Short mmCIF file of N, CA and C in Angstrom, two decimals:
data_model
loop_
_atom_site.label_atom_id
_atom_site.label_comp_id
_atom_site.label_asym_id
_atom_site.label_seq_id
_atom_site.Cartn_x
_atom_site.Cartn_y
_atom_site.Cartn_z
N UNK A 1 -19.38 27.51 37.31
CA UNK A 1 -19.80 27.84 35.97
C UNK A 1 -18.65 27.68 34.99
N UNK A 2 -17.28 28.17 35.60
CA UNK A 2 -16.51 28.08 34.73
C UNK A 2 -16.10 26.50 34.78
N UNK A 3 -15.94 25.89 35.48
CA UNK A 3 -15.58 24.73 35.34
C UNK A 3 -16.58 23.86 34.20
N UNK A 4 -18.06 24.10 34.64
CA UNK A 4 -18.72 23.42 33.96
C UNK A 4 -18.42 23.39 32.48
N UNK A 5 -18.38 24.99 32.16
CA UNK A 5 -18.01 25.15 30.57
C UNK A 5 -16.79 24.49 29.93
N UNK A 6 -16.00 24.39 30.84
CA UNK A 6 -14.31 24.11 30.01
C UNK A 6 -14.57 22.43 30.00
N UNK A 7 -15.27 21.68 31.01
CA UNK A 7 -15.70 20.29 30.74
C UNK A 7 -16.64 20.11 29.25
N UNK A 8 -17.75 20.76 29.45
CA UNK A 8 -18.21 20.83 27.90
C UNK A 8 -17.44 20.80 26.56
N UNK A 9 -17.11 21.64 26.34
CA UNK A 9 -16.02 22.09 25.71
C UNK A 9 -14.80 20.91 25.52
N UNK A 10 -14.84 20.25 26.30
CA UNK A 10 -13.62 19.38 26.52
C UNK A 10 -14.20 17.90 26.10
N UNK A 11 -15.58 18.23 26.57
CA UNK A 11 -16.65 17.01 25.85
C UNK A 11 -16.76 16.79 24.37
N UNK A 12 -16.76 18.30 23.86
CA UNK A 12 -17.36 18.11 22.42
C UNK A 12 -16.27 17.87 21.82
N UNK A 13 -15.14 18.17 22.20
CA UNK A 13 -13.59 18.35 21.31
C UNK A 13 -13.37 16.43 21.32
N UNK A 14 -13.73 16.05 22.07
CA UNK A 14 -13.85 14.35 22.18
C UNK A 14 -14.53 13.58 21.46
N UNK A 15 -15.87 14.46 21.34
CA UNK A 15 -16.85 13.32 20.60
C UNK A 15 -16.53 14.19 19.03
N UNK A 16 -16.16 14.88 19.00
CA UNK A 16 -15.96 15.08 17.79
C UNK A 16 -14.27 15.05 16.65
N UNK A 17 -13.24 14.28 17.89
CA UNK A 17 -12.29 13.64 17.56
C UNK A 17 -12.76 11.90 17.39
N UNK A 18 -13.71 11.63 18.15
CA UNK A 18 -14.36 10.58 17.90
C UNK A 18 -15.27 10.04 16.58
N UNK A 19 -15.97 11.05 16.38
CA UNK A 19 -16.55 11.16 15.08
C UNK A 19 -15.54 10.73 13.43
N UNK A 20 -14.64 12.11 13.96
CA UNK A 20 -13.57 11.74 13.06
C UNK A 20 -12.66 11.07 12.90
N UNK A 21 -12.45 10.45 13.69
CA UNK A 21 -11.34 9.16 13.87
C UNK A 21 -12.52 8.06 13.22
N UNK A 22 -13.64 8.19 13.62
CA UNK A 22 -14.54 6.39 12.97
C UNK A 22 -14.79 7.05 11.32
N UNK A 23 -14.98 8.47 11.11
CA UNK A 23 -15.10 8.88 9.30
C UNK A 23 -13.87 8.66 8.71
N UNK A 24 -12.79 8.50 9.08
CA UNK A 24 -11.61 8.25 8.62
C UNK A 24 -11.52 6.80 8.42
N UNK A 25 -11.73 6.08 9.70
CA UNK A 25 -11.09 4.76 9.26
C UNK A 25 -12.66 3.69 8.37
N UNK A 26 -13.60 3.82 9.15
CA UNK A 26 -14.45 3.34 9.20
C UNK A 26 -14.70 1.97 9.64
N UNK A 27 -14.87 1.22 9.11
CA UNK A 27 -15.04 -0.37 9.19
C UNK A 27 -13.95 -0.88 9.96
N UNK A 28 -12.84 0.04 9.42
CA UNK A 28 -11.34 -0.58 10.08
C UNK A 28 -10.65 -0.16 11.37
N UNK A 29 -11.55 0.45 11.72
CA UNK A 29 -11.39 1.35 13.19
C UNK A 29 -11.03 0.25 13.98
N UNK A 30 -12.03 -0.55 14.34
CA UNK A 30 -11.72 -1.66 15.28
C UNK A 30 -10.57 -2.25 15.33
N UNK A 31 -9.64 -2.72 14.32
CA UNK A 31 -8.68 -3.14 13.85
C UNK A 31 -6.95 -1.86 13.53
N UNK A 32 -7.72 -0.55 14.42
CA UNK A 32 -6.84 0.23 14.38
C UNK A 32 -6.26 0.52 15.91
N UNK A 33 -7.67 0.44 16.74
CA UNK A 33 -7.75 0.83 18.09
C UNK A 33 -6.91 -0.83 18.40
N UNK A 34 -7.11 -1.76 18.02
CA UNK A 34 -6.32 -2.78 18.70
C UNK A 34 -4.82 -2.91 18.27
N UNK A 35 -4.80 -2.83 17.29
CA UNK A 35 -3.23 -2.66 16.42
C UNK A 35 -2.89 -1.33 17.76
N UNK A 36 -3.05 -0.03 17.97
CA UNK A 36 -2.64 0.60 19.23
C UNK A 36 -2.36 -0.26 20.39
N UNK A 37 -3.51 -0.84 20.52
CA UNK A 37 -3.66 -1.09 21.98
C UNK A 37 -2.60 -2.03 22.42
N UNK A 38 -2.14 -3.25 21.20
CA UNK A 38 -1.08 -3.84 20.89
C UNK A 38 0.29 -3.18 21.65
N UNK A 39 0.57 -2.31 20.30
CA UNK A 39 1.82 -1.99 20.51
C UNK A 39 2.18 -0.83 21.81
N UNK A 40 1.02 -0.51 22.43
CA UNK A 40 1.29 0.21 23.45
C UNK A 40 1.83 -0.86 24.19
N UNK A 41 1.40 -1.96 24.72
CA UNK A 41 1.34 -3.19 25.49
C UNK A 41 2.49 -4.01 25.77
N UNK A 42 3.22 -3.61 24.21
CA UNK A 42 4.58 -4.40 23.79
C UNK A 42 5.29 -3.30 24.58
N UNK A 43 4.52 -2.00 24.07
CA UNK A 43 5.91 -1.45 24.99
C UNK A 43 6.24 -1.00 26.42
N UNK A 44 5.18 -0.61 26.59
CA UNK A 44 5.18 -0.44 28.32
C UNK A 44 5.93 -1.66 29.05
N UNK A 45 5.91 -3.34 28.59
CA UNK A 45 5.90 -4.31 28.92
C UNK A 45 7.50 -4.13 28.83
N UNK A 46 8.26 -3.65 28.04
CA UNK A 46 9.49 -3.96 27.57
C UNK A 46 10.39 -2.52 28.30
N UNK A 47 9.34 -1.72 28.70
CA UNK A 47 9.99 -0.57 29.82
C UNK A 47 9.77 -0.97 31.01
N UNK A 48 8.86 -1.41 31.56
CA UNK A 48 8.78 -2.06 32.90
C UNK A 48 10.14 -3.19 33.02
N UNK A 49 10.36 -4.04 32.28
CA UNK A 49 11.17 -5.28 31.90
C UNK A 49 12.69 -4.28 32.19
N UNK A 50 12.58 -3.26 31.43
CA UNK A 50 13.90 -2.66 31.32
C UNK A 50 14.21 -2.22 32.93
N UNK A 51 13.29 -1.49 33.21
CA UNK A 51 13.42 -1.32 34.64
C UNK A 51 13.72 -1.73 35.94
N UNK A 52 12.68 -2.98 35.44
CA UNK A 52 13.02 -4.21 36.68
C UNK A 52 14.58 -4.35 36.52
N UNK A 53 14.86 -4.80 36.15
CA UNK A 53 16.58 -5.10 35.05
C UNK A 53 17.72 -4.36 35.99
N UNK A 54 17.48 -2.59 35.81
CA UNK A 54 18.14 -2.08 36.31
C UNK A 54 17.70 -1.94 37.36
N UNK A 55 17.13 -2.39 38.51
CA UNK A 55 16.58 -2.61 40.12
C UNK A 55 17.67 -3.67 40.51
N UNK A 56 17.68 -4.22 39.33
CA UNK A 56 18.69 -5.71 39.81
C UNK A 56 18.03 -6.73 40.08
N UNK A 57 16.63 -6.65 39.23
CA UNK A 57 15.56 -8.09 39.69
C UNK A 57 16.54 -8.89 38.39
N UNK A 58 15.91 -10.10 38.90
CA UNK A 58 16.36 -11.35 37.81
C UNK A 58 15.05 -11.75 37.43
N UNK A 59 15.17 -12.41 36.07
CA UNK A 59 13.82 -12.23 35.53
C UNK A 59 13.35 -14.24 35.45
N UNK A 60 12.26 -14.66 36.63
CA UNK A 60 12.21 -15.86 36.60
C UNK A 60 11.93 -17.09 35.56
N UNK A 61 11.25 -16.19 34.20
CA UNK A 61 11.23 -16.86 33.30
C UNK A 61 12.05 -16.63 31.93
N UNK A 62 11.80 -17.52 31.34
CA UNK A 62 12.58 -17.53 29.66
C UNK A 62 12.09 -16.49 28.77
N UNK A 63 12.24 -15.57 28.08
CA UNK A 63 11.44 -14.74 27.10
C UNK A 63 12.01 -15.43 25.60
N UNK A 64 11.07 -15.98 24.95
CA UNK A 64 11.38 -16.55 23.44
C UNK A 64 10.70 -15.77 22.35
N UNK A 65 9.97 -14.26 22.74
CA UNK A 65 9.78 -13.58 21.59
C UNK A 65 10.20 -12.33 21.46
N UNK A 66 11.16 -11.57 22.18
CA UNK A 66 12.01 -10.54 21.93
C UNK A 66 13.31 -10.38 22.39
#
């Protein structure tokens, strides 16, 4: 029972960060969630990279955009 409730609860706090995240941006939402999805991408990519690095991998290709 208790579980069920704190999932609910955990449901509505979602759809209704959802709500308000699309009344805020509106039209431009789509173009907000990818602009994120972007720069998450750049960076995870450039911490993994960092990582490998210090493992002591060598990196087999050329990087020409950072």
């Amino acid at each position: 029972m208790k579980d069920g409730l704190i999932l609910l609860i955990a449901g509505l706090i979602c759809a209704g960060g959802a709500a308000l995240f699309f009344r805020l941006f509106g039209s431009e939402a789509f173009n907000v969630i990818t602009l994120l999805t972007l720069v998450s991408v750049l960076v995870d990519n450039a911490r993994l990279r960092r990582r490998l690095r210090d493992m002591g991998a060598k990196p087999e290709g050329k990087r020409t955009w950072l």
